[in-house]
Amino acid sequence: MAVSNIRYGEGVTKEIGMDLQNLGARRVCLMTDKNLSQLPPVNAVLNSLAKYGINFQMYDNVRVEPTDQSFLDAIRFAKKGEFDAYVAVGGGSVIDTCKAANLYASSPTSDFLDYVNAPIGKGKPVTVPLKPLIAVPTTAGTGSETTGVAIFDFKELKVKTGIASRAIKPTLGIIDPLHTLSMPERIVANSGFDVLCHALESYTALPYNMRSPCPSNPINRPAYQGSNPISDVWALHALRIVAKYLKRAIRNPEDHEARANMHLASAFAGIGFGNAGVHLCHGMSYPISGLVKTYKPKDYNVDHSLVPHGLSVVLTSPAVFAFTAQIHPERHLEAAEILGADIRTARIKDAGFILAETLRKFLFDLNVDDGLAAIGYSKADIPALVKGTLPQERVTKLSPRPQTEEDLSALFEASMKLY
Amino acid sequence: MAVSNIRYGEGVTKEIGMDLQNLGARRVCLMTDKNLSQLPPVNAVLNSLAKYGINFQMYDNVRVEPTDQSFLDAIRFAKKGEFDAYVAVGGGSVIDTCKAANLYASSPTSDFLDYVNAPIGKGKPVTVPLKPLIAVPTTAGTGSETTGVAIFDFKELKVKTGIASRAIKPTLGIIDPLHTLSMPERIVANSGFDVLCHALESYTALPYNMRSPCPSNPINRPAYQGSNPISDVWALHALRIVAKYLKRAIRNPEDHEARANMHLASAFAGIGFGNAGVHLCHGMSYPISGLVKTYKPKDYNVDHSLVPHGLSVVLTSPAVFAFTAQIHPERHLEAAEILGADIRTARIKDAGFILAETLRKFLFDLNVDDGLAAIGYSKADIPALVKGTLPQERVTKLSPRPQTEEDLSALFEASMKLY
């Protein structure tokens, strides 16, 4: 396993100018989105760049839930700028876009599909050296500052896919909990659900020593290796923090302790799933986001319909864990207990049911939309949702329980209504 | 914080030839010690090098508890060989020696003292690029495969000191629990005590945000940063494994589960203390080892007197934690509980006493020598032991409670007899 460097503390963003000086950076690309460009996290970075006299160009055109087109726009900017370092200030959308910009600007003759995950793209290994990238996360969810993954919406195929390579992992993640104080309520909730599912999925993923095929040469092993004794530590620790702090972080923007802990939990869960992988909640979430109709979530200031990533992931979680618990029931029961279930008299064979009920209650208490139906899907959409899940084999194959198309249909159907 | 790559699993050593091929290595330096050179871990590496046609030279002259002279001998070998990659197979002595050899062979015009920790050496930052180093630990204690530290005995000054820089951290640690099956009983015990103290010291170390001076430029921050929310996760997790498995691992060489878990705990604790640091047990251990008289421990096949590192560290632990508990009593109490103490009716002000008693019982059960007196020290040696501790400021300053020379005297005196 591998972990990026991270630096944690209130106010540590102000050191970023020095970090760039230490890296010898002379032309920095600062990436963010239009909303953030006016907010304190970007201001803190701009102040530090000014203080240390760092020459930079700002790109604030990142799309929330990026697409191939929005990636390509950022890549064009990066190629033209001939930058020697990158700074990404934002949530997963910004950090992922910046990873892609750095990658393709460092490999200018590559086709876009070269590095996109197979079977959609060619999934080529990255062998070119990239420029340093410092990620400053402003949400508490993606963990993108710790992973080698960049996810986007492939418009033509109406499906989410991504690029996965250790080579695109940020050089440094600056985790400054001050940045989370400006997050609106639903963004805290949805990004927190992403942490919750990263932890639950990586803890229940197929164990690393049961994965097949296992490439004989270590260099060909995937970034997502299956659950293992190291990722387990991170997953459980992140889950405990979610159980303790997510509700508080959502309800009270002034609760520094809760928001700081969720910010760290996001990185912890990222280190866990960045090595172990995720499985069905994530695999099924990509078509849920990709096929969005007219849903516009509260608190997201965007001009297009979107299902926030964390929401698209968590809505299937009760059905998914009821389905997977057959394989590692004790881990499912342990997760339910951490999330507050009383398991003293529980039977191990009910582990899936108990975790599902615990999740439903957790989501209900947090006013989460009542299932896929509430965000605009109906039974008639299930075949398309299943079709959109099939190319996500990179993650779905890490489900501890193999699944047929019928199984996927049933999981989507069971997720139409939660309460 | 930063973590090396580690790979874990029974038999994964057989891939090392491929790893070296992937690194493009053409001339490999294989370092080990005379005992190990005949044992299965080295054989496994040799077989893999042969299978993948890797050209190498073996250096098996590493000294257990290395000295400046033994480091210099290895450095001469490394300089002469013009190697492009290093493999260290052994315990902390071998891995540390290999780190030093790689460093000075990569910086051939440097004086030996240039990189040695201040105030003994000049403590210069490492700016030269080093060659890849793959560490294959054969003990379950040092965690050296995960840290940027190399410790040696400075004969002239009769004191242990070291080199500390992120730059010397191994590129990859191969944690193959098969290698621990050949460890004799006392080596399991003593290396396990090192894990125990890494965990206890890093969990109770001065918090990262109370350390001073705090260099304003991040590049000048020390490798040992004080306890922090990330190192805490590793320290506690390692401590739980020690509590569950150390006794089993010592008593039964066939207990694969226990030995494998201690092997991982060693790396986990290493990641923790490699970022947080250690404090008084380690600071005081260096003169205890450095001033050794005639003590020759069971199970160590060497021709010189030595106090094994783990033993020199653990003998002062009851006195040290009774002393430091004033500052974070709740952490001391939590550690005692993990190690088996019943704290239901404990008073927080007794935390130090309770942890000390818990440690005494733990050591008594494991037949550990009864204090410093049992390994050849008397009251008359205390001034020299204190004098040898003073230059260890790099670690002693991480003690949560500051200490005078009188305090150190009292700690050594309280450690003369344990039971």
Coordinates of N, CA, C and O in Angstrom, one line a residue, chain B residues 193 196-197 200-201 204 279-282 284 288 310-326 332 336 339 350-364 368-372 401 410-419:
Chain B
F193 N 9.3 -6.0 22.4 CA 9.3 -4.9 23.3 C 9.5 -3.6 22.6 O 9.1 -2.5 23.1
L196 N 6.2 -2.5 21.4 CA 5.5 -2.0 22.6 C 5.9 -0.6 22.9 O 5.0 0.3 23.1
C197 N 7.2 -0.3 23.0 CA 7.6 1.0 23.4 C 7.4 2.0 22.2 O 7.0 3.2 22.5
L200 N 3.7 2.9 22.8 CA 3.5 3.7 24.0 C 4.1 5.1 23.9 O 3.5 6.1 24.3
E201 N 5.3 5.1 23.4 CA 6.0 6.4 23.4 C 5.4 7.4 22.3 O 5.2 8.5 22.6
T204 N 2.1 8.7 23.6 CA 2.1 9.7 24.7 C 3.1 10.8 24.4 O 3.3 11.7 25.3
H279 N 10.2 8.9 22.9 CA 10.8 9.9 23.8 C 11.7 9.2 24.8 O 12.8 8.7 24.4
L280 N 11.3 9.1 26.1 CA 12.3 8.8 27.1 C 12.8 7.4 27.1 O 14.0 7.1 27.3
C281 N 11.9 6.4 26.9 CA 12.4 5.0 26.9 C 13.5 4.9 25.8 O 14.6 4.3 26.1
H282 N 13.3 5.5 24.6 CA 14.3 5.4 23.6 C 15.5 6.2 23.9 O 16.7 5.8 23.8
M284 N 16.7 7.1 26.8 CA 17.5 6.5 27.8 C 18.1 5.2 27.4 O 19.1 4.7 28.0
I288 N 22.2 2.9 27.7 CA 22.1 1.6 28.3 C 22.7 0.5 27.3 O 23.4 -0.4 27.8
G310 N 15.6 -3.7 22.0 CA 14.2 -3.8 22.6 C 14.3 -3.9 24.1 O 13.5 -3.4 24.9
L311 N 15.3 -4.7 24.6 CA 15.5 -4.8 26.1 C 15.9 -3.5 26.7 O 15.4 -3.1 27.7
S312 N 16.8 -2.8 26.1 CA 17.3 -1.6 26.6 C 16.2 -0.5 26.7 O 16.3 0.4 27.5
V313 N 15.3 -0.7 25.8 CA 14.2 0.3 25.8 C 13.1 0.0 26.8 O 12.6 0.9 27.5
V314 N 12.8 -1.3 27.0 CA 11.6 -1.7 27.8 C 11.9 -1.6 29.3 O 11.0 -1.5 30.1
L315 N 13.2 -1.8 29.7 CA 13.5 -1.9 31.1 C 13.2 -0.6 31.9 O 12.9 -0.6 33.0
T316 N 13.3 0.5 31.2 CA 12.9 1.8 31.9 C 11.4 2.1 31.7 O 11.0 3.1 32.3
S317 N 10.7 1.3 31.0 CA 9.3 1.8 30.6 C 8.4 1.9 31.9 O 7.7 2.9 31.9
P318 N 8.5 1.1 32.9 CA 7.6 1.3 34.0 C 7.9 2.7 34.7 O 7.0 3.5 35.0
A319 N 9.2 3.0 34.9 CA 9.5 4.2 35.5 C 9.2 5.4 34.6 O 8.7 6.4 35.1
V320 N 9.4 5.3 33.3 CA 9.2 6.4 32.4 C 7.7 6.8 32.4 O 7.3 7.9 32.5
F321 N 6.8 5.8 32.3 CA 5.4 6.1 32.1 C 4.8 6.5 33.5 O 3.8 7.3 33.5
A322 N 5.4 6.1 34.6 CA 4.9 6.6 35.9 C 5.2 8.1 35.9 O 4.5 8.9 36.5
F323 N 6.4 8.5 35.3 CA 6.8 9.9 35.3 C 6.0 10.7 34.4 O 5.6 11.9 34.7
T324 N 5.7 10.2 33.1 CA 5.1 11.1 32.1 C 3.6 11.2 32.3 O 3.0 12.1 31.7
A325 N 3.0 10.3 33.1 CA 1.5 10.2 33.1 C 0.9 11.5 33.6 O -0.3 11.7 33.3
Q326 N 1.6 12.3 34.4 CA 1.1 13.6 34.8 C 0.5 14.4 33.7 O -0.4 15.1 33.9
H332 N -2.4 7.4 29.2 CA -1.7 6.3 29.9 C -2.7 5.3 30.4 O -2.4 4.1 30.4
A336 N -2.9 1.3 29.5 CA -2.9 0.2 30.6 C -4.1 -0.7 30.3 O -4.0 -1.9 30.4
L339 N -3.5 -3.1 27.6 CA -2.5 -4.1 28.0 C -3.1 -5.0 29.1 O -2.4 -5.9 29.6
D350 N -4.0 8.1 39.3 CA -3.2 6.9 39.4 C -2.8 6.3 38.1 O -2.2 5.2 38.0
A351 N -3.0 7.0 37.0 CA -2.8 6.4 35.6 C -1.3 6.0 35.5 O -1.1 4.9 35.0
G352 N -0.4 6.8 35.9 CA 1.0 6.4 35.7 C 1.4 5.1 36.5 O 2.0 4.2 36.0
F353 N 0.9 5.1 37.8 CA 1.2 3.9 38.6 C 0.5 2.7 38.0 O 1.2 1.6 37.9
I354 N -0.7 2.8 37.5 CA -1.4 1.7 36.9 C -0.7 1.1 35.7 O -0.5 -0.1 35.5
L355 N -0.3 2.1 34.8 CA 0.4 1.6 33.6 C 1.8 1.0 34.0 O 2.1 -0.1 33.4
A356 N 2.5 1.6 34.9 CA 3.8 1.0 35.3 C 3.6 -0.4 35.9 O 4.3 -1.3 35.5
E357 N 2.6 -0.6 36.7 CA 2.3 -1.9 37.3 C 1.9 -2.9 36.2 O 2.4 -4.1 36.2
T358 N 1.2 -2.5 35.3 CA 0.7 -3.3 34.2 C 2.0 -3.8 33.4 O 2.1 -4.9 33.0
L359 N 2.9 -2.8 33.1 CA 4.1 -3.2 32.4 C 5.0 -4.1 33.2 O 5.5 -5.1 32.6
R360 N 5.1 -3.9 34.5 CA 5.9 -4.8 35.3 C 5.4 -6.2 35.2 O 6.2 -7.2 35.1
K361 N 4.1 -6.4 35.3 CA 3.5 -7.7 35.3 C 3.7 -8.3 33.9 O 4.1 -9.5 33.8
F362 N 3.6 -7.5 32.9 CA 3.7 -8.0 31.5 C 5.2 -8.6 31.3 O 5.4 -9.6 30.8
L363 N 6.1 -7.8 31.8 CA 7.6 -8.2 31.7 C 7.9 -9.4 32.5 O 8.6 -10.3 32.1
F364 N 7.3 -9.4 33.8 CA 7.6 -10.5 34.7 C 7.1 -11.8 34.0 O 7.8 -12.8 34.0
V368 N 11.5 -11.4 31.7 CA 12.5 -10.4 31.4 C 13.4 -10.1 32.6 O 12.9 -10.1 33.7
D369 N 14.7 -9.9 32.3 CA 15.7 -9.6 33.3 C 15.1 -8.5 34.3 O 14.5 -7.5 33.9
D370 N 15.4 -8.7 35.6 CA 14.8 -7.8 36.6 C 15.6 -6.5 36.7 O 16.3 -6.2 37.6
G371 N 15.4 -5.7 35.6 CA 15.9 -4.3 35.7 C 17.3 -4.1 35.3 O 18.0 -5.1 34.9
L372 N 17.8 -2.9 35.3 CA 19.1 -2.6 34.9 C 20.2 -3.3 35.7 O 21.3 -3.7 35.2
R401 N 6.5 15.4 29.4 CA 6.9 16.2 30.6 C 8.4 16.5 30.5 O 9.2 15.5 30.3
A410 N 16.8 9.8 38.6 CA 15.7 9.1 39.4 C 15.1 8.0 38.5 O 14.8 6.9 39.0
L411 N 14.9 8.3 37.2 CA 14.3 7.3 36.3 C 15.2 6.1 36.2 O 14.8 4.9 36.2
F412 N 16.6 6.3 36.0 CA 17.5 5.2 35.9 C 17.5 4.4 37.3 O 17.5 3.2 37.3
E413 N 17.5 5.1 38.4 CA 17.5 4.5 39.7 C 16.3 3.6 39.8 O 16.3 2.5 40.3
A414 N 15.1 4.1 39.5 CA 13.9 3.4 39.6 C 13.8 2.2 38.7 O 12.9 1.3 38.8
S415 N 14.7 2.2 37.7 CA 14.7 1.1 36.7 C 15.7 0.0 37.1 O 15.8 -1.0 36.3
M416 N 16.4 0.2 38.2 CA 17.5 -0.8 38.5 C 16.8 -2.2 38.8 O 17.3 -3.2 38.4
K417 N 15.7 -2.2 39.5 CA 15.0 -3.4 39.8 C 13.5 -3.2 39.5 O 12.9 -2.2 39.8
L418 N 12.9 -4.2 38.9 CA 11.5 -4.0 38.4 C 10.5 -4.7 39.3 O 9.4 -4.3 39.4
Y419 N 10.9 -5.9 39.8 CA 9.8 -6.7 40.5 C 10.0 -6.7 42.0 O 11.0 -6.4 42.5

